[in-house]
Amino acid sequence: MGKSRTKRFKRPQFSPTGDCQAEAAAANGTEGEEDDGPAAELLEKLQHPSAEVRECACAGLARLVQQRPVLPGLARRDAVRRLGPLLLDPSLAVRETAAGALRNLSACGGFEVCDDMVTKDIMTPLVALLKECSAGLDSNEMSPQEKKDQNRNSVENIANEAMNVLWNICECSNRAVTIFNKEGCLEIVLKYLSRFPTNVDLAISVAYCLQTVTEDNPELLKSFSAPALHVLESAMLSPVSSMEYILLKTLVAGTIWNLKDIIPSRSQAEIINAILKILSDVLDLDAGETVIRMHEAEKQRLEAAAETEDVQESASRDDLTEDDEMEEIPHKRKVRRKTFISDLLPPTDQELRETVALLTAQQTALEIIVNMCCSEDPSDDEWEELSSSDESDAFMENSFSECGGQLLSPLCLSHEVHTAFTNYLIPKKIFEKTAFPNSTAVDVCSRSPTWKSLVRKMNTIQCRALVCLQSLVSLLDVDHLGGPAALQTLAQHLSQLLFSQPDFAEHVDFLEAISSALRALLQTMASKNISQCMTPDQLMTLCTAGIHSSNTGVRVNVVSILGITGSVLAKEDGTLETLKTIGCFLLEVATKDPSLVVAGEALDALFDVFADGKEAERASVQIKLLSALKEFQPVFKMKIRKEGRGKYSPDQLCVLDNVKMNLRRFVAYQETVEKRLTA
């Protein structure tokens, strides 16, 4: 039903301790009512006079909320209203653990829970806490208890937890974003961001939140002054090159892209170059090699720590004398249990943190590029000429001082931006990321319980790269993509990716991403009369597997691919049998798929395949296409009338109405074809 519109990316819901345990709890038969016992007990302890008891109760709730079945019980017992006041508890430890519990609740509960948290006024104590922490950053005075807890319960640690709560809620609730605007939270969070040289964790949390709240929020954009923009500039141009700073700079680049409407016109060229340079540098890094190197560094560090411990223990034993009145201990090497070294690990391991930061930065960079490709398209003359110079690192010097709050023409993917994409080799780097993850890195992570989750992150990067490739192929000129030969190479690469995996149909995310990329690529190649590379057997293998997917997007993609390829074959000689196979397949989908969207796409594909060409006309008669469509026409109309308004969006209904109208016209055309061929 025409070209598909690439979806914009929003971040996935964050779970601070890994995936939420909903599936495990469900598998164990855990019921919400059964969890009311521990939930009720922990909620009662939130009111305990002892700060230590309150802290332990918050920590218990932080673990408990990761089990989705307990969430209804916690809602019934008003957990949010009980936890909220503890954000302002006299004890810093309680504040931090209460914020941690709310962070987990907002991450694991999803949109409904976050919206309910706003309804129950969590934003009032949360904003108050953020303001107190902001004021605390200016104060050098600490009570004795605060000094005692400084490492674990500092103001910045509490602010970090609170920022994550704010980020999660604003991601899920427009009302929360409205409150963010109204309460002037921008000034507070920018103050936190300015501490990036000494606390990158807090800065990253702020950058995530800013990327969320600046998207489609014109009211907030008015609040960005020149000093505010300078804070973003400083963070984005930080000379530190650790992986966590790479993630920070990538997130800030995404935020600055969201602010494109307030950037002075004469600074726009420098800004787009600076953003793309950051994204390009991120994608330059080899994630697989980094995983292998950092995992080995972790291994060596832990072995060194274990050897140091052995030396210290041996020295301690050597110091024993008879005066100690102790039995002599036989000198032997300590037997190491599997869990011994892990007992020595800090709560978060630096090598793992750095690696996760890089993988997240690469995923974020790809998502930003997709979102850039989804922007509106004002006319090219609203753009000033772009410079491709690498000197754009210093692009913001004095540029933001000109802003003055004036709203100017938005950045767009004009010809100059297309050129910038090419200058920074963005298409080439995205192409490289579409390959399967480094097998050695996957093997290393698979053998380590703490690193195992990185396999999924590497697979996600591949899928994001495929979606990004789809966007670029749909938007860029063939010349910017390397010309016809490059597109044919790309088609062969995607085919190899697909058919090198015998179980590709089982990996839904991968199948949706690669079928979307193939669809866009084949459409571009067909429009430019570039010969296509998939064999009929490969084509039917993909479509037969894809059409049984539970994912509607996959089914739409495969019938569209079939329509694109069939329309090309219809103009060639000797393709009768292939066209008959394609026609029968599309008819089956159009008449039997439960989704009207898929059925409409299949009809659209039929129109394309059998619209023209002698082979197509002969094939349509031999498969009795006209009689099948005549029989299905009233059924399709009835389904739209009965199911349409309840199950489909206005945009989908508009497209379906067009398909219905085109079906009537196509039937009339097929009648003339059949009369001519059977006369």
XYZ file of C-alpha atoms in Angstrom:
679
model
C 0.000 0.000 0.000
C 2.717 2.398 -1.024
C 6.023 3.100 0.643
C 6.216 2.443 4.352
C 7.065 5.263 6.716
C 10.002 4.534 8.936
C 9.087 4.570 12.594
C 10.832 6.924 14.973
C 12.691 5.320 17.816
C 11.985 5.894 21.439
C 14.210 4.320 24.030
C 13.267 0.923 25.440
C 12.033 0.861 29.000
C 15.043 0.688 31.295
C 15.374 -1.950 33.981
C 18.228 -1.068 36.334
C 18.897 -4.651 37.380
C 18.209 -6.441 34.128
C 14.984 -7.672 32.606
C 11.937 -7.493 34.800
C 10.962 -10.830 36.247
C 7.420 -10.989 34.958
C 7.967 -14.103 32.887
C 9.696 -15.952 35.689
C 7.032 -15.029 38.174
C 4.292 -16.083 35.786
C 6.051 -19.381 35.169
C 6.156 -19.999 38.890
C 2.456 -19.350 39.157
C 2.965 -16.252 41.259
C -0.247 -14.357 41.821
C -0.643 -10.756 42.869
C -2.718 -11.799 45.879
C 0.030 -14.164 47.065
C 2.506 -11.296 47.071
C 0.284 -9.039 49.132
C 1.896 -10.568 52.244
C 5.491 -9.407 51.729
C 4.294 -6.262 49.964
C 2.035 -5.309 52.851
C 4.788 -5.972 55.384
C 7.332 -3.875 53.511
C 4.871 -1.022 53.015
C 4.096 -0.993 56.734
C 7.798 -0.760 57.553
C 8.065 2.419 55.486
C 6.521 4.212 58.482
C 8.915 2.704 61.042
C 10.714 5.152 63.375
C 14.082 3.591 62.560
C 15.753 4.954 59.436
C 17.538 1.626 58.935
C 14.234 -0.248 58.889
C 12.767 2.251 56.408
C 15.857 1.885 54.225
C 15.608 -1.918 54.258
C 11.911 -1.737 53.413
C 12.636 0.483 50.403
C 15.371 -1.881 49.258
C 12.975 -4.827 49.595
C 10.352 -3.034 47.522
C 12.979 -2.202 44.890
C 13.503 -5.943 44.419
C 9.834 -6.866 44.701
C 8.534 -4.481 42.027
C 10.561 -6.319 39.388
C 7.916 -9.051 39.515
C 5.045 -7.789 37.394
C 2.343 -9.867 39.176
C 2.905 -7.893 42.380
C 2.226 -4.512 40.761
C -1.600 -4.606 41.091
C -1.255 -5.427 44.784
C 1.141 -2.547 45.314
C -1.254 -0.230 43.482
C -4.141 -1.336 45.717
C -2.051 -0.569 48.769
C -1.101 2.882 47.477
C 2.636 2.135 47.310
C 3.408 5.301 45.349
C 1.817 7.611 47.931
C 3.684 5.783 50.693
C 7.050 5.893 48.956
C 6.704 9.481 47.719
C 7.210 11.248 51.091
C 10.357 9.182 51.707
C 12.030 11.046 48.859
C 12.288 13.874 51.396
C 13.121 11.663 54.389
C 15.606 13.116 56.926
C 17.915 10.172 56.204
C 19.924 10.386 52.983
C 20.078 6.587 52.850
C 16.291 6.347 52.914
C 15.985 9.011 50.202
C 18.312 7.072 47.941
C 16.660 3.674 48.436
C 13.158 5.169 48.109
C 14.195 6.757 44.818
C 15.670 3.395 43.786
C 12.381 1.629 44.513
C 10.450 4.213 42.482
C 13.038 3.949 39.712
C 12.478 0.185 39.463
C 8.725 0.607 39.700
C 8.664 3.135 36.866
C 11.028 1.026 34.726
C 9.268 -2.301 35.202
C 5.706 -1.019 35.375
C 5.619 0.599 31.948
C 3.249 3.251 30.665
C 0.255 2.463 32.873
C 2.241 2.441 36.108
C 4.111 5.637 35.208
C 0.876 7.411 34.342
C -0.607 6.217 37.629
C 2.455 7.564 39.456
C 1.769 11.001 37.973
C -1.910 10.728 38.939
C -0.840 9.967 42.509
C 1.291 13.115 42.515
C 4.759 11.581 42.617
C 6.026 14.606 40.706
C 5.553 16.925 43.708
C 8.037 15.213 46.074
C 10.253 14.232 43.129
C 10.654 17.817 41.915
C 11.151 18.977 45.503
C 13.921 16.390 45.940
C 15.604 17.457 42.708
C 15.518 21.084 43.869
C 16.963 20.159 47.282
C 19.746 18.144 45.662
C 20.476 21.058 43.351
C 20.781 23.374 46.340
C 22.884 20.738 48.121
C 25.409 20.743 45.313
C 26.205 24.370 46.207
C 26.652 23.653 49.903
C 29.941 22.447 51.344
C 28.420 21.923 54.775
C 27.674 18.365 55.852
C 26.388 16.934 59.079
C 28.492 14.209 60.772
C 26.024 11.558 59.600
C 26.217 12.883 56.025
C 30.004 12.737 56.168
C 29.799 9.146 57.432
C 27.526 8.150 54.546
C 29.241 10.340 51.970
C 30.429 7.570 49.662
C 27.146 5.665 49.569
C 24.534 8.330 50.055
C 25.929 11.505 48.559
C 23.649 14.181 47.191
C 24.768 13.304 43.672
C 23.863 9.632 44.124
C 20.381 10.590 45.286
C 20.072 13.017 42.381
C 21.059 10.241 39.990
C 18.327 7.914 41.273
C 15.783 10.755 41.176
C 16.801 11.669 37.622
C 16.152 8.111 36.526
C 12.663 8.233 38.036
C 12.010 11.529 36.241
C 13.359 10.135 32.971
C 11.204 6.992 33.127
C 8.033 8.903 33.981
C 8.548 11.598 31.345
C 9.151 8.906 28.739
C 5.738 7.411 29.489
C 3.564 10.357 30.494
C 2.848 13.601 28.656
C 1.472 15.009 31.889
C 4.848 14.498 33.520
C 6.510 16.433 30.694
C 4.003 19.252 31.181
C 4.900 19.385 34.884
C 8.599 19.316 33.943
C 8.011 22.433 31.834
C 5.853 24.193 34.421
C 8.134 23.565 37.402
C 11.244 24.839 35.629
C 13.043 21.515 35.898
C 15.269 22.355 32.944
C 17.480 24.669 34.990
C 17.876 21.994 37.674
C 18.812 19.141 35.357
C 21.219 21.311 33.375
C 22.991 22.078 36.623
C 23.395 18.341 37.162
C 24.642 17.936 33.595
C 27.298 20.580 34.206
C 28.922 18.189 36.693
C 29.848 15.790 33.897
C 33.613 16.204 34.482
C 33.295 14.649 37.951
C 30.118 12.541 37.769
C 29.502 11.051 34.349
C 26.806 8.677 35.683
C 24.633 11.583 36.771
C 25.334 13.417 33.507
C 24.264 10.367 31.462
C 20.984 10.098 33.397
C 20.338 13.782 32.750
C 21.196 13.401 29.055
C 18.734 10.537 28.693
C 16.030 12.639 30.347
C 16.812 15.687 28.210
C 16.659 13.660 25.023
C 13.185 12.518 26.096
C 11.708 15.844 27.228
C 13.082 17.905 24.315
C 11.395 15.757 21.676
C 8.271 17.429 20.240
C 8.162 19.922 23.120
C 8.117 23.470 21.660
C 7.129 24.940 25.037
C 10.374 23.724 26.601
C 12.490 24.945 23.695
C 11.557 28.512 24.606
C 13.325 28.002 27.944
C 16.726 27.261 26.410
C 18.941 30.302 26.898
C 22.467 30.783 25.582
C 24.003 29.591 28.913
C 21.786 26.494 28.820
C 22.935 25.679 25.321
C 26.524 26.276 26.390
C 26.180 23.497 29.000
C 25.146 21.112 26.230
C 28.036 22.347 24.091
C 30.559 21.698 26.857
C 29.311 18.165 27.438
C 29.170 17.308 23.738
C 32.688 18.585 23.094
C 34.272 16.963 26.152
C 37.793 15.768 25.270
C 37.459 12.663 27.473
C 37.261 9.545 25.295
C 36.166 6.837 27.735
C 33.187 4.786 26.616
C 30.901 6.352 29.201
C 31.771 9.803 27.867
C 31.154 8.536 24.343
C 27.645 7.574 25.457
C 27.175 10.969 27.114
C 28.235 12.861 23.987
C 25.976 10.713 21.804
C 22.952 11.413 24.007
C 23.693 15.136 24.078
C 24.026 15.102 20.279
C 20.516 13.626 20.140
C 19.243 16.368 22.436
C 20.816 19.088 20.285
C 19.148 17.576 17.224
C 15.826 17.908 19.082
C 16.658 21.588 19.623
C 17.177 22.250 15.915
C 14.281 24.726 15.750
C 16.058 27.234 17.995
C 19.533 27.013 16.500
C 20.639 30.187 14.685
C 20.564 29.658 10.934
C 24.220 30.531 10.430
C 25.207 27.875 12.983
C 23.107 25.076 11.516
C 25.761 23.808 9.112
C 28.358 23.518 11.860
C 25.870 21.804 14.158
C 24.816 19.104 11.708
C 28.470 18.406 10.954
C 29.345 18.194 14.649
C 26.413 15.866 15.377
C 27.253 13.605 12.454
C 30.941 13.559 13.383
C 30.048 12.302 16.857
C 27.713 9.654 15.447
C 30.323 8.677 12.876
C 33.042 8.336 15.521
C 30.764 6.176 17.657
C 29.970 3.853 14.757
C 33.677 3.651 13.875
C 34.401 1.635 17.000
C 34.453 -2.164 16.713
C 32.043 -3.350 19.382
C 33.016 -7.020 19.037
C 36.729 -6.343 19.522
C 35.902 -4.069 22.434
C 33.856 -6.799 24.125
C 36.730 -9.283 23.754
C 39.344 -6.798 24.977
C 37.352 -5.555 27.972
C 36.353 -9.062 29.037
C 40.027 -10.081 28.970
C 40.937 -6.942 30.970
C 38.352 -7.892 33.580
C 39.741 -11.424 33.745
C 43.312 -10.180 34.230
C 42.265 -7.674 36.883
C 40.423 -10.313 38.879
C 43.308 -12.757 38.614
C 45.714 -10.064 39.817
C 43.403 -9.243 42.713
C 43.207 -12.909 43.659
C 47.001 -13.282 43.547
C 47.416 -10.174 45.691
C 45.022 -11.638 48.221
C 47.014 -14.888 48.275
C 50.261 -12.993 48.903
C 48.695 -11.010 51.727
C 47.232 -14.148 53.264
C 50.563 -15.940 52.974
C 52.379 -13.031 54.627
C 49.820 -13.049 57.410
C 50.406 -16.743 57.997
C 54.196 -16.211 58.046
C 53.747 -13.663 60.832
C 52.220 -16.247 63.136
C 54.498 -17.225 66.058
C 54.314 -19.707 68.851
C 53.352 -16.858 71.144
C 50.058 -16.681 69.339
C 49.171 -20.055 70.928
C 47.648 -21.199 67.665
C 48.064 -24.459 65.802
C 50.346 -24.306 62.776
C 48.276 -23.965 59.620
C 49.438 -26.201 56.759
C 50.711 -24.030 53.896
C 48.619 -24.822 50.866
C 47.086 -22.903 48.010
C 43.502 -21.853 48.547
C 40.933 -23.835 46.563
C 38.841 -21.391 44.608
C 35.123 -21.923 44.359
C 33.284 -20.752 41.288
C 31.749 -17.897 43.263
C 34.914 -16.843 45.068
C 36.069 -14.098 42.733
C 32.577 -12.787 42.148
C 32.295 -12.254 45.908
C 35.069 -9.681 45.628
C 33.450 -7.737 42.784
C 31.993 -4.302 43.355
C 28.246 -3.956 42.651
C 29.039 -2.740 39.145
C 32.188 -3.806 37.346
C 34.014 -1.069 35.440
C 34.937 -3.124 32.365
C 31.362 -4.295 31.965
C 30.031 -0.773 32.540
C 32.336 0.650 29.879
C 31.371 -2.020 27.360
C 27.649 -1.580 27.987
C 28.128 2.178 27.561
C 29.709 1.680 24.125
C 27.014 -0.724 22.931
C 24.319 1.644 24.185
C 26.033 4.582 22.463
C 26.087 2.725 19.150
C 22.429 1.762 19.456
C 21.555 5.350 20.376
C 23.554 6.738 17.440
C 21.669 4.510 15.002
C 18.333 5.541 16.513
C 19.248 9.222 16.228
C 20.067 8.755 12.540
C 16.691 7.074 11.976
C 14.942 9.940 13.762
C 16.869 12.445 11.668
C 15.621 10.661 8.571
C 12.038 10.955 9.820
C 12.151 14.722 10.155
C 9.938 17.014 8.159
C 11.318 18.257 4.851
C 11.250 22.039 4.441
C 12.596 23.349 1.187
C 16.299 23.078 0.513
C 16.762 26.835 0.245
C 16.161 27.125 3.984
C 19.533 25.525 4.489
C 22.888 27.175 4.363
C 25.731 25.351 2.700
C 27.302 22.662 4.857
C 30.993 22.357 5.466
C 32.441 18.861 5.661
C 35.544 20.008 7.507
C 36.626 18.026 10.534
C 37.285 21.345 12.219
C 33.597 21.350 13.124
C 34.617 20.017 16.555
C 34.804 23.633 17.616
C 31.537 24.497 15.961
C 29.770 26.147 18.845
C 32.282 28.809 19.725
C 30.157 31.876 20.416
C 27.406 30.527 18.139
C 24.779 30.042 20.795
C 25.168 33.585 22.058
C 23.258 34.697 18.976
C 20.218 32.603 19.772
C 18.092 35.053 21.647
C 15.204 32.589 21.773
C 14.339 33.120 18.113
C 12.611 30.186 16.413
C 14.161 29.548 13.016
C 13.749 27.144 10.124
C 14.260 23.515 11.210
C 17.133 21.417 10.027
C 16.203 18.897 7.366
C 17.701 16.153 5.255
C 18.323 18.397 2.259
C 20.888 17.769 -0.465
C 23.596 19.324 1.730
C 22.741 16.998 4.609
C 22.789 14.036 2.258
C 26.272 15.128 1.270
C 27.291 15.383 4.920
C 26.055 11.824 5.501
C 28.298 10.710 2.656
C 31.284 12.791 3.779
C 31.214 11.136 7.182
C 30.783 7.705 5.559
C 27.568 7.187 7.517
C 26.030 4.745 4.964
C 29.234 2.645 4.878
C 29.432 2.464 8.666
C 25.769 1.521 8.977
C 26.305 -1.141 6.320
C 29.111 -2.609 8.458
C 26.903 -2.691 11.560
C 24.292 -4.810 9.759
C 26.631 -7.821 9.878
C 26.088 -10.437 12.550
C 27.929 -9.769 15.829
C 31.507 -10.992 16.196
C 31.166 -14.744 16.891
C 34.106 -14.742 19.327
C 32.553 -11.880 21.296
C 29.207 -13.682 21.381
C 30.928 -16.840 22.617
C 32.832 -14.938 25.319
C 29.658 -13.275 26.586
C 27.602 -16.459 26.418
C 30.008 -18.196 28.810
C 29.855 -15.413 31.403
C 26.670 -14.923 33.473
C 27.408 -11.228 34.021
C 28.204 -10.559 30.340
C 25.514 -12.750 28.800
C 23.025 -9.901 28.403
C 25.451 -8.179 26.015
C 24.650 -10.764 23.316
C 21.158 -9.318 23.086
C 22.587 -5.787 22.959
C 24.841 -6.724 20.047
C 21.890 -8.277 18.217
C 19.859 -5.129 18.855
C 22.590 -3.008 17.257
C 22.402 -5.185 14.141
C 18.617 -4.756 13.965
C 18.868 -0.984 14.488
C 21.468 -0.802 11.727
C 19.109 -2.638 9.368
C 16.282 -0.206 10.162
C 18.726 2.673 9.718
C 19.758 1.240 6.368
C 16.111 1.140 5.343
C 15.792 4.851 6.123
C 18.909 5.819 4.194
C 17.992 3.736 1.148
C 14.547 5.358 1.108
C 15.888 8.912 1.412
C 19.320 9.204 -0.165
C 20.036 9.477 -3.865
C 21.574 6.418 -5.492
C 24.807 8.385 -6.006
C 25.031 9.115 -2.282
C 24.660 5.377 -1.646
C 27.553 4.523 -3.947
C 25.759 3.992 -7.241
C 23.975 0.973 -8.802
C 26.873 -1.422 -8.168
C 26.835 -0.584 -4.461
C 23.090 -1.275 -4.274
C 23.542 -4.657 -5.932
C 26.336 -5.492 -3.488
C 24.070 -4.430 -0.649
C 21.236 -6.631 -1.938
C 23.599 -9.610 -2.086
C 24.809 -8.828 1.449
C 21.266 -8.730 2.833
C 20.385 -11.971 1.056
C 23.457 -13.645 2.526
C 22.557 -12.369 5.992
C 19.069 -13.730 5.652
C 19.736 -17.124 4.146
C 22.852 -17.864 6.187
C 20.510 -18.348 9.134
C 18.388 -21.469 8.589
C 16.161 -20.466 11.513
C 15.776 -16.807 10.503
C 11.983 -16.979 10.813
C 12.312 -17.606 14.566
C 14.125 -14.313 15.194
C 11.237 -11.877 14.835
C 13.115 -8.623 15.479
C 15.821 -9.561 12.987
C 13.282 -10.711 10.403
C 11.262 -7.503 10.676
C 14.383 -5.339 10.404
C 15.957 -7.156 7.449
C 12.658 -7.493 5.571
C 12.118 -3.738 5.995
C 15.609 -3.033 4.655
C 15.123 -5.420 1.726
C 11.762 -3.869 0.916
C 13.233 -0.357 0.750
C 16.281 -1.507 -1.211
C 14.307 -3.489 -3.802
C 11.884 -0.585 -4.219
C 14.761 1.806 -4.909
C 16.423 -0.631 -7.314
C 13.157 -1.197 -9.188
C 12.536 2.532 -9.515
C 16.028 2.991 -11.009
C 15.825 -0.095 -13.246
C 18.714 -1.739 -11.410
C 18.661 -5.523 -11.809
C 17.756 -7.376 -8.628
C 19.688 -10.222 -7.094
C 17.248 -12.473 -5.225
C 16.389 -15.695 -7.036
C 12.720 -16.787 -7.271
C 13.492 -19.669 -4.891
C 15.033 -17.298 -2.323
C 12.111 -14.939 -2.712
C 9.518 -17.614 -2.063
C 11.526 -19.032 0.856
C 11.518 -15.609 2.513
C 7.835 -14.998 1.840
C 6.683 -18.459 2.899
C 8.533 -18.120 6.208
C 7.593 -14.487 6.753
C 3.884 -14.809 6.062
C 3.520 -17.185 9.018
C 5.094 -14.687 11.403
C 2.954 -13.340 14.229
C 4.464 -9.913 13.512
C 2.203 -7.875 11.220
C 5.132 -5.756 10.049
C 6.989 -8.831 8.781
C 3.939 -10.022 6.847
C 3.428 -6.580 5.307
C 7.083 -6.450 4.277
C 7.182 -9.847 2.586
C 4.049 -9.278 0.495
C 5.396 -5.865 -0.488
C 8.715 -7.444 -1.511
C 6.787 -9.970 -3.573
C 4.853 -7.158 -5.256
C 8.013 -5.176 -6.058
C 9.827 -8.185 -7.490
C 6.759 -9.415 -9.349
C 6.209 -6.043 -11.010
C 9.787 -6.191 -12.340
C 9.392 -9.782 -13.578
C 6.091 -8.907 -15.280
C 8.033 -6.834 -17.820
C 10.418 -9.687 -18.683
C 9.972 -12.696 -20.944
C 9.899 -16.274 -19.672
C 8.547 -15.412 -16.212
C 5.058 -16.892 -16.578
C 5.430 -19.683 -14.021
C 7.070 -17.434 -11.450
C 4.308 -14.846 -11.860
C 1.663 -17.540 -11.395
C 3.358 -18.645 -8.162
C 3.530 -15.054 -6.923
C -0.095 -14.393 -7.874
C -1.416 -17.490 -6.095
C 0.612 -16.621 -2.997
C -0.667 -13.039 -2.865
C -4.263 -14.143 -3.434
C -3.964 -16.569 -0.529
C -2.673 -13.816 1.744
C -5.247 -11.241 0.609
C -8.190 -13.541 1.238
C -7.038 -15.343 4.395
C -4.745 -13.132 6.472
C -6.535 -12.006 9.673
C -5.116 -8.474 9.408
C -6.798 -6.058 7.012
C -3.519 -4.152 6.803
C -1.717 -7.236 5.482
C -4.639 -8.110 3.205
C -4.620 -4.567 1.816
C -0.880 -4.733 1.194
C -1.311 -8.067 -0.609
C -4.015 -6.567 -2.836
C -1.779 -3.590 -3.539
C 1.002 -6.011 -4.507
C -1.366 -7.840 -6.853
C -2.238 -4.561 -8.551
C 1.496 -3.864 -9.096
C 2.361 -7.322 -10.384
C -0.533 -7.702 -12.801
C -0.919 -4.112 -13.945
C 1.063 -4.483 -17.135
C 3.002 -6.911 -19.322
C 2.140 -9.824 -21.581
C 3.435 -12.458 -19.172
C 1.441 -10.870 -16.343
C -1.758 -10.890 -18.428
C -1.345 -14.567 -19.319
C -0.580 -15.475 -15.720
C -3.628 -13.584 -14.377
C -5.955 -15.508 -16.688
C -4.403 -18.877 -15.872
C -4.722 -18.407 -12.091
C -8.309 -17.072 -12.506
C -7.362 -13.840 -10.781
C -10.489 -11.972 -11.944
C -13.017 -14.436 -10.538
C -11.115 -14.679 -7.232
C -11.051 -10.906 -6.799
C -14.708 -10.528 -7.761
C -15.638 -13.059 -5.102
C -13.436 -11.379 -2.483
C -14.448 -7.775 -3.249
C -17.697 -7.712 -1.197
C -15.992 -9.618 1.633
C -13.211 -7.003 1.791
C -15.747 -4.154 1.867
C -17.687 -5.825 4.662
C -14.538 -6.426 6.743
C -13.542 -2.778 6.465
C -17.024 -1.716 7.518
C -17.290 -4.155 10.449
C -13.720 -4.290 11.777
C -12.209 -1.026 10.600
C -13.159 1.545 13.182
C -12.534 -0.683 16.178
C -9.155 -2.135 15.214
C -7.388 0.297 12.902
C -6.134 3.876 13.042
C -7.589 6.675 10.880
C -4.471 6.571 8.684
C -4.818 2.827 8.171
C -8.505 3.195 7.352
C -7.688 5.889 4.792
C -5.209 3.560 3.090
C -7.693 0.678 3.189
C -10.351 2.862 1.567
C -7.889 3.638 -1.227
C -7.195 -0.076 -1.673
C -10.932 -0.734 -1.842
C -11.327 1.896 -4.572
C -8.302 0.563 -6.475
C -9.694 -2.961 -6.222
C -12.847 -1.859 -8.051
C -10.751 -0.259 -10.794
C -8.422 -3.250 -11.039
C -11.343 -5.662 -11.414
C -12.624 -3.551 -14.312
C -9.163 -3.612 -15.898
C -8.897 -7.384 -15.494
C -12.264 -7.804 -17.187
C -10.906 -6.110 -20.306
C -7.747 -8.233 -20.161
C -9.694 -11.462 -19.897
C -12.059 -10.519 -22.740
C -9.132 -9.693 -24.978
C -7.186 -12.879 -24.236
C -10.177 -15.209 -24.419
C -11.781 -13.639 -27.498
